[in-house]
Tab-separated table of C-alpha atoms in Angstrom:
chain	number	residue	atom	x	y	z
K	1	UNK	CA	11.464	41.578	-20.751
K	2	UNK	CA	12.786	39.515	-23.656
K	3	UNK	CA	15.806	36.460	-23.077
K	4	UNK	CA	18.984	37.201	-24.549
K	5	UNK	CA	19.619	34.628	-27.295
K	6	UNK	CA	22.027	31.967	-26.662
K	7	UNK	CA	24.221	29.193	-28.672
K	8	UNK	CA	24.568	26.421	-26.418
K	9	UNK	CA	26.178	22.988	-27.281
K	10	UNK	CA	24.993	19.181	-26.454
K	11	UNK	CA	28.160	16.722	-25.594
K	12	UNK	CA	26.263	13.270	-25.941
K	13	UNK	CA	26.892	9.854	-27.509
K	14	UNK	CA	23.099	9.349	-28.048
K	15	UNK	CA	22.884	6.096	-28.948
K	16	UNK	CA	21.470	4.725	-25.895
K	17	UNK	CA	17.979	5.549	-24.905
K	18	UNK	CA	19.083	7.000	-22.115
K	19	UNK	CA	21.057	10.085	-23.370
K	20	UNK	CA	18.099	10.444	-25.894
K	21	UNK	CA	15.769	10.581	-23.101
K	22	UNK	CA	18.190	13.312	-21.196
K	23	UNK	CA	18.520	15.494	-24.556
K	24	UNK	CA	14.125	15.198	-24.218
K	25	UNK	CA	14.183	16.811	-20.610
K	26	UNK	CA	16.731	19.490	-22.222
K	27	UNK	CA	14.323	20.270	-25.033
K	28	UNK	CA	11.197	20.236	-22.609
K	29	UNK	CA	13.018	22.836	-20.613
K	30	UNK	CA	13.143	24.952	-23.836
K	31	UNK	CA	9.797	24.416	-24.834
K	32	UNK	CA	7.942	25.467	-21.181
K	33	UNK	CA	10.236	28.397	-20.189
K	34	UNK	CA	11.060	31.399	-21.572
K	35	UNK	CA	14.753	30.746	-22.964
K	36	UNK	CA	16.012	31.479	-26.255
K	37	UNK	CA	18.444	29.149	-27.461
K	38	UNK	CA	19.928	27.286	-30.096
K	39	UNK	CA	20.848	24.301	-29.179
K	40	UNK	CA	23.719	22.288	-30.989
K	41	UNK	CA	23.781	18.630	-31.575
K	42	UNK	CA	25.735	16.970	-34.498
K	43	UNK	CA	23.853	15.626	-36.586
K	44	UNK	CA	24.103	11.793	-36.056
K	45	UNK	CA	23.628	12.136	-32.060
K	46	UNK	CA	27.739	12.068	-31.487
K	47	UNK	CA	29.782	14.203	-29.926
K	48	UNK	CA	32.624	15.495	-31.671
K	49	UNK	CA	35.655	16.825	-29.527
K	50	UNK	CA	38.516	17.701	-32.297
K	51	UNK	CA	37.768	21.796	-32.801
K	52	UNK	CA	35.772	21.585	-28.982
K	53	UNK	CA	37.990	25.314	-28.555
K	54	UNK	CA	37.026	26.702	-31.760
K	55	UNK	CA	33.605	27.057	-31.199
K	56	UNK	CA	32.470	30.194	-30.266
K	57	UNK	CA	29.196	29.669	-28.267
K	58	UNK	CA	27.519	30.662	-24.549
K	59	UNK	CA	27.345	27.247	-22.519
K	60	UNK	CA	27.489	23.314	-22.501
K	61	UNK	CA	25.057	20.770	-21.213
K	62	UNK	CA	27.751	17.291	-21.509
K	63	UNK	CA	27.794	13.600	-20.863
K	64	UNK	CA	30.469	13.720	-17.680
K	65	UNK	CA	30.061	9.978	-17.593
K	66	UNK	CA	32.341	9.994	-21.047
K	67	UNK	CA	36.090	10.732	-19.832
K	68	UNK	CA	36.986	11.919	-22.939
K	69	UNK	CA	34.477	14.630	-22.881
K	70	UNK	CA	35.355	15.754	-19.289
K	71	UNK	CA	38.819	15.999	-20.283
K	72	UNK	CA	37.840	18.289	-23.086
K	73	UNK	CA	36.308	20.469	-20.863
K	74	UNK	CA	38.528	20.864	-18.206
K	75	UNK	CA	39.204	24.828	-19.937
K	76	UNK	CA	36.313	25.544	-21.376
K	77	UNK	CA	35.925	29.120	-21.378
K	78	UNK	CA	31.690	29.477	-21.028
K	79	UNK	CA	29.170	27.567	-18.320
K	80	UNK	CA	29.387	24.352	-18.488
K	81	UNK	CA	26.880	21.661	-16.977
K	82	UNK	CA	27.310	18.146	-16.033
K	83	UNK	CA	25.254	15.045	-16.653
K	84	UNK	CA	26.325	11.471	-15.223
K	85	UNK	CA	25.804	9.314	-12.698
K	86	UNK	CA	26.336	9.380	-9.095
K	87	UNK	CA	29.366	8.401	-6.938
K	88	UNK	CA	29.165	6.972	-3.265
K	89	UNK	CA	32.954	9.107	-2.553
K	90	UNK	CA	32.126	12.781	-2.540
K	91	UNK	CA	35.884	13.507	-4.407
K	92	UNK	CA	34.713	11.863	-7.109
K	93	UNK	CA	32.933	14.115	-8.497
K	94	UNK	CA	34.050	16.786	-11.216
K	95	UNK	CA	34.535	20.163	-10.723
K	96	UNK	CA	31.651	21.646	-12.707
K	97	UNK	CA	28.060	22.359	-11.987
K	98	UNK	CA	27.093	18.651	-11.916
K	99	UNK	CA	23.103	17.061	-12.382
K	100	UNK	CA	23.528	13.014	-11.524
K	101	UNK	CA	21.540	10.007	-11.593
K	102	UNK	CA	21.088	8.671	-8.109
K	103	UNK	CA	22.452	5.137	-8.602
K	104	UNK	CA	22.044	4.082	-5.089
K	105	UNK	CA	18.431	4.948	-5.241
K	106	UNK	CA	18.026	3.202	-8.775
K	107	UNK	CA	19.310	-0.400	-6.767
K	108	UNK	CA	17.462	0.462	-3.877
K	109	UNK	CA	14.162	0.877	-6.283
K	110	UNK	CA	15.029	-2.390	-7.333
K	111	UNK	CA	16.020	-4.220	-4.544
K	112	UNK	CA	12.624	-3.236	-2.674
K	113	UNK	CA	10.881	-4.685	-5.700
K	114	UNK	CA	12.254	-7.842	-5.438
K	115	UNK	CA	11.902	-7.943	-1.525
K	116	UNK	CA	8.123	-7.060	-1.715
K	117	UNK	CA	7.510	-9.808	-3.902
K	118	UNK	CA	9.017	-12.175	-1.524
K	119	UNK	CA	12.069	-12.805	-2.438
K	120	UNK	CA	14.831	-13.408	-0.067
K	121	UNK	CA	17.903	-14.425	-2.510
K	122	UNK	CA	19.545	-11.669	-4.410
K	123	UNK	CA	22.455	-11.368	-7.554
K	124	UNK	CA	23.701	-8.988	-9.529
K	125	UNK	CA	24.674	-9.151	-12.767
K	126	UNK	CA	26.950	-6.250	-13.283
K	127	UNK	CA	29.821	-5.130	-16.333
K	128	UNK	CA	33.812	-5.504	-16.487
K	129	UNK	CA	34.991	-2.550	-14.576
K	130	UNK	CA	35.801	0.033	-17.310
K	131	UNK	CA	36.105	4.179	-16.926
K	132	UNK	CA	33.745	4.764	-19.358
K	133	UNK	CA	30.938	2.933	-17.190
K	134	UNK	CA	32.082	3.700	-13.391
K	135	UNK	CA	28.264	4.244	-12.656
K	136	UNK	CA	28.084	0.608	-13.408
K	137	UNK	CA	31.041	-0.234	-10.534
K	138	UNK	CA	28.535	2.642	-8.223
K	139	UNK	CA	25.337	0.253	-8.946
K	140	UNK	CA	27.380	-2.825	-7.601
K	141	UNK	CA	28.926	-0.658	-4.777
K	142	UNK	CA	24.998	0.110	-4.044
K	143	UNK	CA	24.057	-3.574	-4.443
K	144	UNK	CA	26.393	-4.856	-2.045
K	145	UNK	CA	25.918	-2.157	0.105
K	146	UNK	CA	21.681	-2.150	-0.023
K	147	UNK	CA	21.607	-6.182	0.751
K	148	UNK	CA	24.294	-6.480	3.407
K	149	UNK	CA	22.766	-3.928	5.163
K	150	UNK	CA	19.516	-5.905	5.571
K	151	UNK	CA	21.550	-9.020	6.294
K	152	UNK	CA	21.226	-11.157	2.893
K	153	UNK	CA	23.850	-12.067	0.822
K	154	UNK	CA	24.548	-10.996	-2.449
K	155	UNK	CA	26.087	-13.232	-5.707
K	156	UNK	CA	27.724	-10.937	-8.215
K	157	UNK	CA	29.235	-11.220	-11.678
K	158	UNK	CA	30.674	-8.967	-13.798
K	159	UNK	CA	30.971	-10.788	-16.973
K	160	UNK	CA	32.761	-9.978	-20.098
K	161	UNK	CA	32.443	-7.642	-22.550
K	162	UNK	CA	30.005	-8.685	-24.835
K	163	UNK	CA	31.137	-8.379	-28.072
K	164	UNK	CA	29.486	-10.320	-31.273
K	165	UNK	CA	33.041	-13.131	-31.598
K	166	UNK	CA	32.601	-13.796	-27.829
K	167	UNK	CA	28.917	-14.175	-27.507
K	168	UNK	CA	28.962	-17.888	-26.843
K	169	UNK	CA	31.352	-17.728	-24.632
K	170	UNK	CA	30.073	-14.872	-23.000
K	171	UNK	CA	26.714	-17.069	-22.830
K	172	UNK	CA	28.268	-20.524	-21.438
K	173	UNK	CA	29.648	-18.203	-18.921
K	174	UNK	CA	26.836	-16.839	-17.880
K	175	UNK	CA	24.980	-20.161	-17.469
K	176	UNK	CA	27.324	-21.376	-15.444
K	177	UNK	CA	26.984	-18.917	-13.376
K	178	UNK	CA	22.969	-18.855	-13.181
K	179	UNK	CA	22.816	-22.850	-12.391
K	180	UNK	CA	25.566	-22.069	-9.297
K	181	UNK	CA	23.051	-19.560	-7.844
K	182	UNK	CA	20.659	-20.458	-5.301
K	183	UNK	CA	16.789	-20.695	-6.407
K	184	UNK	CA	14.499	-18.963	-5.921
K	185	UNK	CA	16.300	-15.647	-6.360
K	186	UNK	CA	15.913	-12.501	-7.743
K	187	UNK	CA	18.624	-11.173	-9.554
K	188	UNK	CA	19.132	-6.878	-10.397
K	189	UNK	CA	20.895	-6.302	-13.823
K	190	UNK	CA	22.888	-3.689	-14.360
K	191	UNK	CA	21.160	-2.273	-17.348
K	192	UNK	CA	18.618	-3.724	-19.564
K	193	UNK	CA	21.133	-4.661	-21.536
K	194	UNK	CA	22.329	-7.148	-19.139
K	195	UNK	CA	19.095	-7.947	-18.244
K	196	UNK	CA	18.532	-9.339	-21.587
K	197	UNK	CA	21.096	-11.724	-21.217
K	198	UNK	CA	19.926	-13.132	-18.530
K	199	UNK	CA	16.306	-14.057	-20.395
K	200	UNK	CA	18.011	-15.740	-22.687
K	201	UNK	CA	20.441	-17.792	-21.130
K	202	UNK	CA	17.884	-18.652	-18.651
K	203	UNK	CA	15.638	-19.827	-21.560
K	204	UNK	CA	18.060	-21.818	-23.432
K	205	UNK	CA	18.591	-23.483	-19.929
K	206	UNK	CA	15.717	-24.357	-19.052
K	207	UNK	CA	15.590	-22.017	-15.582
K	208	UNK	CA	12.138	-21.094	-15.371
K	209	UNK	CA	11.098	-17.062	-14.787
K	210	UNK	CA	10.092	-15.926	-12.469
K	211	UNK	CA	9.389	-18.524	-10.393
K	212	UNK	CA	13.217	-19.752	-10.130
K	213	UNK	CA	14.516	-16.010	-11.041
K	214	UNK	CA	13.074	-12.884	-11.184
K	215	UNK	CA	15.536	-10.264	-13.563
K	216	UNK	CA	14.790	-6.504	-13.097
K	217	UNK	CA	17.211	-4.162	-15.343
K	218	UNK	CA	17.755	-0.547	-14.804
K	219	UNK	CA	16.899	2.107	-17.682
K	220	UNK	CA	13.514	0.799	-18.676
K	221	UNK	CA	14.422	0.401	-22.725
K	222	UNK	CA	11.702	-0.119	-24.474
K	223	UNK	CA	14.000	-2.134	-27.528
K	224	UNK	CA	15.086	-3.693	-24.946
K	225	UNK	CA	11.765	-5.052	-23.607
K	226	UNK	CA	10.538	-6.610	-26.736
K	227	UNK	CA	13.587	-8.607	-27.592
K	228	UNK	CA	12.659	-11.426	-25.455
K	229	UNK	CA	9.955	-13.767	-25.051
K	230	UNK	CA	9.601	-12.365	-21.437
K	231	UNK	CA	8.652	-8.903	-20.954
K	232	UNK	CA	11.725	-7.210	-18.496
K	233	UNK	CA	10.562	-5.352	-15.678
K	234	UNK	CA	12.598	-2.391	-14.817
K	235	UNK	CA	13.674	0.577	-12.827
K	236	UNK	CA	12.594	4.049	-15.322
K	237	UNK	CA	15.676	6.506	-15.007
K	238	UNK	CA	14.558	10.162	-13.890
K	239	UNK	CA	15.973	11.398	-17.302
K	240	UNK	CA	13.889	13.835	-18.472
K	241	UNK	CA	14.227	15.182	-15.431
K	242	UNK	CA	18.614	15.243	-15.837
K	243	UNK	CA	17.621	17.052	-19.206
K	244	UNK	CA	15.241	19.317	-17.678
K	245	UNK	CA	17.443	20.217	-14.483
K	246	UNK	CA	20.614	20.956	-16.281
K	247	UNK	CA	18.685	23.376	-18.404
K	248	UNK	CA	17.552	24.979	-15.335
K	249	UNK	CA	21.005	24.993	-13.875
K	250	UNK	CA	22.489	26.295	-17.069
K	251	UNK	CA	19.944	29.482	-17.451
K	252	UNK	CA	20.545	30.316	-14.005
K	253	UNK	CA	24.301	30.100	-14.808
K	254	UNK	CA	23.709	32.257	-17.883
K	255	UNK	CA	21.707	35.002	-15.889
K	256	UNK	CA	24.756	35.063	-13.314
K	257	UNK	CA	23.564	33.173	-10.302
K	258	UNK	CA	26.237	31.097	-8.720
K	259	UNK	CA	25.768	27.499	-9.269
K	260	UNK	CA	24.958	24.820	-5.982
K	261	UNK	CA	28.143	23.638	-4.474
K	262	UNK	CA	26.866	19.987	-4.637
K	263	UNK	CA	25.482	17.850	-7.340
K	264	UNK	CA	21.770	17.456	-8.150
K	265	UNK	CA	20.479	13.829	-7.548
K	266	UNK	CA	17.740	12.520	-9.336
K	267	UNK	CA	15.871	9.795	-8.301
K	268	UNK	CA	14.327	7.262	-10.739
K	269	UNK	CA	10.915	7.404	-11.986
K	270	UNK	CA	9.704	4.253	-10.974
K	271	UNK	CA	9.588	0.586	-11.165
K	272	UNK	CA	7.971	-0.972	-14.846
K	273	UNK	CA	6.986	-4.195	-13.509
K	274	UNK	CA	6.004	-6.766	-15.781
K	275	UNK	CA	6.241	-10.713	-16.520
K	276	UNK	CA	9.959	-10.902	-15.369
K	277	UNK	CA	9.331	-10.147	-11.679
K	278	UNK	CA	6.154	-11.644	-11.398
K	279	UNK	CA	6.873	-13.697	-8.845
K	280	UNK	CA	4.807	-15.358	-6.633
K	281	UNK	CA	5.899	-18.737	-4.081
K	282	UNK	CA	5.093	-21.767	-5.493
K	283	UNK	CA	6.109	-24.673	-4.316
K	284	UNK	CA	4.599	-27.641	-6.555
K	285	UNK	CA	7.325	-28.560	-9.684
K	286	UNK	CA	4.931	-29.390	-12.190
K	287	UNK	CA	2.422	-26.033	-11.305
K	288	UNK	CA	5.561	-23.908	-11.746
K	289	UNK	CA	6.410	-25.787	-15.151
K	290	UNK	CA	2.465	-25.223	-16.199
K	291	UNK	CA	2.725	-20.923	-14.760
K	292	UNK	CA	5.943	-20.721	-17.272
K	293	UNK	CA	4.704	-22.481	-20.667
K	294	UNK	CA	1.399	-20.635	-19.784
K	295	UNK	CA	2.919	-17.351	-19.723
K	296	UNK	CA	4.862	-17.590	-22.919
K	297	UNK	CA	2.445	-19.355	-25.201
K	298	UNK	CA	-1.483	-18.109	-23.540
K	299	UNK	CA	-1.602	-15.199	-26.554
K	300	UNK	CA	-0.878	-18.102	-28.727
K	301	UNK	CA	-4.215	-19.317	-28.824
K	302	UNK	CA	-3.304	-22.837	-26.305
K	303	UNK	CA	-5.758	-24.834	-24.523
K	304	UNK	CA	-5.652	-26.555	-21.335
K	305	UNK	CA	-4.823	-30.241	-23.464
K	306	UNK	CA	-1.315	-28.566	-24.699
K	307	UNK	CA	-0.355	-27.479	-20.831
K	308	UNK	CA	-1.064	-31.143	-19.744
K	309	UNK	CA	1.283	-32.330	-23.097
K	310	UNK	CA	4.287	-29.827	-21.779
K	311	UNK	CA	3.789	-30.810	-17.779
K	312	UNK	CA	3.068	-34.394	-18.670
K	313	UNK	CA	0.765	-35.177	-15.997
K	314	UNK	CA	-3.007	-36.126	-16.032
K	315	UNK	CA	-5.664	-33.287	-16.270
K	316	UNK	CA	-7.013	-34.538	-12.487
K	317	UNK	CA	-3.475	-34.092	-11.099
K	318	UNK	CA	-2.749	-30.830	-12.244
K	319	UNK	CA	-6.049	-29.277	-12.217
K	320	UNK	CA	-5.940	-30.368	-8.324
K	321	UNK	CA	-2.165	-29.624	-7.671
K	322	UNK	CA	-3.027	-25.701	-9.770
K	323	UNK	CA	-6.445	-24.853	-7.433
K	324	UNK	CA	-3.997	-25.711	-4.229
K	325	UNK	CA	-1.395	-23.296	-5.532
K	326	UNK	CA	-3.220	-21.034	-7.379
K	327	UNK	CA	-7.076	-20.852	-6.238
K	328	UNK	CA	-8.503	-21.444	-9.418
K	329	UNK	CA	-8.411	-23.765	-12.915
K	330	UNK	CA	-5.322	-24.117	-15.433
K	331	UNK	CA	-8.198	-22.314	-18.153
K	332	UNK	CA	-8.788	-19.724	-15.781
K	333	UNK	CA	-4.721	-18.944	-15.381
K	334	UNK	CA	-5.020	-18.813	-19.377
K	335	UNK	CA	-7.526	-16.509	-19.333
K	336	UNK	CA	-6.104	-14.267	-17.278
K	337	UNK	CA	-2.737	-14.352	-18.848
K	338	UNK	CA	-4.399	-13.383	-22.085
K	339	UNK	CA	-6.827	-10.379	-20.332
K	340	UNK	CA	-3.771	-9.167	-18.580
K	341	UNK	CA	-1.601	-8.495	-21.540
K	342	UNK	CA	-4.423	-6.908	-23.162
K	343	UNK	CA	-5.248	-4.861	-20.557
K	344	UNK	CA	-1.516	-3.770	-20.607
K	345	UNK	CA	-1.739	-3.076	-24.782
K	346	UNK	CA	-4.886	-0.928	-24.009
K	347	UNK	CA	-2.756	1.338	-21.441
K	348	UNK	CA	0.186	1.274	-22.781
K	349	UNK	CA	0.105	1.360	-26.991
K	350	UNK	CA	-1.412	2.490	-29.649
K	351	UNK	CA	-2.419	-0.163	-31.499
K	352	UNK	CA	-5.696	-0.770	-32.879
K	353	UNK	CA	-8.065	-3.113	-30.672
K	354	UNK	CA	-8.779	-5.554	-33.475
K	355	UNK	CA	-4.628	-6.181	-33.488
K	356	UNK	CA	-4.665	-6.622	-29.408
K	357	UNK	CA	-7.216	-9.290	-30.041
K	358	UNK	CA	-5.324	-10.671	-32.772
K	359	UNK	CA	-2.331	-10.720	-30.784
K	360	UNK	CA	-3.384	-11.461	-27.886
K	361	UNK	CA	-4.816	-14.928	-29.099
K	362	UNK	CA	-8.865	-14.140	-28.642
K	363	UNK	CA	-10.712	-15.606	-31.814
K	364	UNK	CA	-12.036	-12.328	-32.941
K	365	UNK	CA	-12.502	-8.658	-32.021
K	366	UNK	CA	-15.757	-9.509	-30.721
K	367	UNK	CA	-15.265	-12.245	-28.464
K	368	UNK	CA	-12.415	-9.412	-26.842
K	369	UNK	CA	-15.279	-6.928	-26.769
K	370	UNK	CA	-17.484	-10.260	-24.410
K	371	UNK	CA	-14.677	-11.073	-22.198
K	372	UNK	CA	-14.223	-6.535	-21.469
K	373	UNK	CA	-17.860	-6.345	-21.038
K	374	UNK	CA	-17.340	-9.411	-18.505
K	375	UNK	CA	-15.286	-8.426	-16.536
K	376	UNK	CA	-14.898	-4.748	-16.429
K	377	UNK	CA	-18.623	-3.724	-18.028
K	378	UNK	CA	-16.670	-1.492	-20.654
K	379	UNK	CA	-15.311	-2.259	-24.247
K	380	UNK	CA	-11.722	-2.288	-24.951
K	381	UNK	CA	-12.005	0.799	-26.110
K	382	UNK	CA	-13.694	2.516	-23.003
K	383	UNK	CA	-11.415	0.771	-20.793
K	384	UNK	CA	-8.390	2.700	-22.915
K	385	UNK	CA	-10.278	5.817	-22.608
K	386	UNK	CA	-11.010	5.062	-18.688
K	387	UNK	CA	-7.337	4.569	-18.049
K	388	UNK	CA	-6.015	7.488	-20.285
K	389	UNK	CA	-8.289	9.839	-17.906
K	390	UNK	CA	-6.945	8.265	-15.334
K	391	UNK	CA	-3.663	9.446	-16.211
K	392	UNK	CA	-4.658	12.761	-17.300
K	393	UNK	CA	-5.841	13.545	-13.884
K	394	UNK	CA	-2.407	12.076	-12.059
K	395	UNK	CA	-0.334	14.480	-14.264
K	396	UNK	CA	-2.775	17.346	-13.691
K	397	UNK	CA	-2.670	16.546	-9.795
K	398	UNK	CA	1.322	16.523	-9.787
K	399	UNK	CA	1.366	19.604	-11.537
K	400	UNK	CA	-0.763	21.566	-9.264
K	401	UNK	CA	0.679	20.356	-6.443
């Protein structure tokens, strides 16, 4: 029995990765069931509301975290699905078939990341309260909520809106702010974004991470991640899974089944840890000085001589103080710096081994190729091939579960 064709519309404002990412789960929806649609989406990603009750089609999918949208729709004549986030007061929902990202669960994901690392000081760094961003007032609801629950305390600041004739004083906020806080702590942003901010202001000053404070962000953006000298760890968004949900929603809708009488909450993906929450207790000044210029400059080709030049201390001192703290030598800690972030390049990107070696500061392809076959008995490349099984396998496990 073949679909009946359908014209259905897409309300976003995709210029964030995460709409994107939610307009992905819509078209993966199309492309593994049997519907037949034409989707709609203007042509530069943004939603266009002026002749909203000319258009003649079978069913939305919109961005219900826009106000101006959900006003639009409030008579829309055909099925209409809701994407947004989710809200700790049941009344605050809309009244439309509504798919939501679980905001409490997104803090919670980050807030045990933090914990399990050890830390036991927590901030948030949230956004001026604003209707088109209320999920960003439910994440700080969920903050305060999450810690006092489990008895710590929790430092918040909104901010200001950060706008390109108020960045420095956005900034000198900000580091006011950071130098008032407790160390060590680890502090949740309220999207990458924000998370960003914090990198930077904490570099320019001088606030070592992670080892004074660890910054997770929320949306896992990959532009994001490599705008700062420290890679951001972060809480992934279950957004293909919004996408793929409200399709799902939408076809039943379409066939004539009544829609659930409560949202749909997603929970997020998972945690992308990396360098920013790396965390680990150390107590000795000049070994946490030595773990932060060693994590910033080890692809950059340095030797142990230039990590005694930054701490300023005598090879003897530090290579003592760094085996009580760490359990092995400052070359070692370089070493491993420089294997880790390949190993992550391997699993992660594309790019061709004899640019990971390049970038990750070995001399040559083949000295890469010695230090794989060290350690792991495999070249680069059969380590990328090992781990893309590996991968292979979880996805075919989750979907035959």
């Amino acid at each position: 029995m073949f679909e009946q064709k359908h014209s259905i519309t897409l309300l976003f404002n995709a210029n964030k990765v995460y709409d994107r990412r939610v307009i992905a789960g819509v078209g993966e929806y199309l492309q593994t069931s049997k519907v037949d649609w034409d989707l709609y989406l203007e042509e530069d990603f943004m939603a266009r509301l002026e002749h909203l009750d000319e258009w003649s089609g079978d069913g939305i999918i919109a961005d219900y975290d826009n106000p101006e949208i959900q006003a639009a729709l409030q008579k829309a004549k055909v099925p209409v699905v809701g994407i947004g986030g989710s809200y700790s007061n049941p009344e605050d929902y809309p009244d439309v078939p509504y798919v939501a990202t679980d905001n409490h669960a997104l803090v919670q994901a980050a807030f045990e990341h933090l914990r399990q690392k050890g830390i036991q000081r927590f901030a948030f760094y949230g956004a001026p309260v604003n209707e088109h961003a209320r999920w960003a007032q439910e994440r700080e609801k969920a903050v305060l909520e999450i810690t006092r629950a489990q008895g710590y305390e929790c430092y918040v600041y909104r901010g200001h809106p950060v706008r390109p004739e108020t960045w420095q004083y956005t900034t000198k906020r900000l580091a006011d702010w950071l130098k008032s806080l407790p160390t060590p702590i680890g502090i949740i942003a309220v999207t990458d974004s924000r998370a960003r901010h914090l990198l930077q202001v904490c570099d320019h000053i001088g606030m070592i991470i992670p080892d004074k404070m660890a910054v997770i962000g929320i949306d896992d953006d990959e532009l994001a991640r490599y705008l700062s000298r420290v890679s951001l760890s972060s809480v992934r968004q279950g957004c293909y899974e919004l996408g793929e949900q409200a399709a799902r929603l939408l076809h039943k809708m379409l066939k004539g089944h009544n829609p659930p009488k409560k949202p749909i909450l997603i929970a997020p993906e998972c945690v992308a840890e990396r360098q920013s929450t790396d965390f680990k207790a150390i107590s000795d000044p000049h070994v946490m000085q030595a773990m932060h210029y060693i994590r910033q400059n080890a692809c950059r080709g340095i030797k142990v001589e230039q990590v005694l030049d930054y701490v300023g201390v005598s090879r003897s001192n530090l290579e003592n103080r760094f085996r009580e703290e760490r359990g092995h030598s400052i070359h070692t800690e370089i070493h491993h710096e420089k294997l880790q972030r390949a190993c992550k390049m391997l699993e992660n990107s594309n790019e061709a081994t004899s640019q990971i070696a390049k970038i990750c500061g070995y001399p040559s392809l083949q000295y890469m190729y010695a230090v794989f076959k060290k350690h792991f008995n495999q070249t680069p490349k059969e380590y990328r091939d090992a781990m893309k099984n590996n991968e292979d396998e979880d996805s075919f496990i989750l979907q035959v579960s």
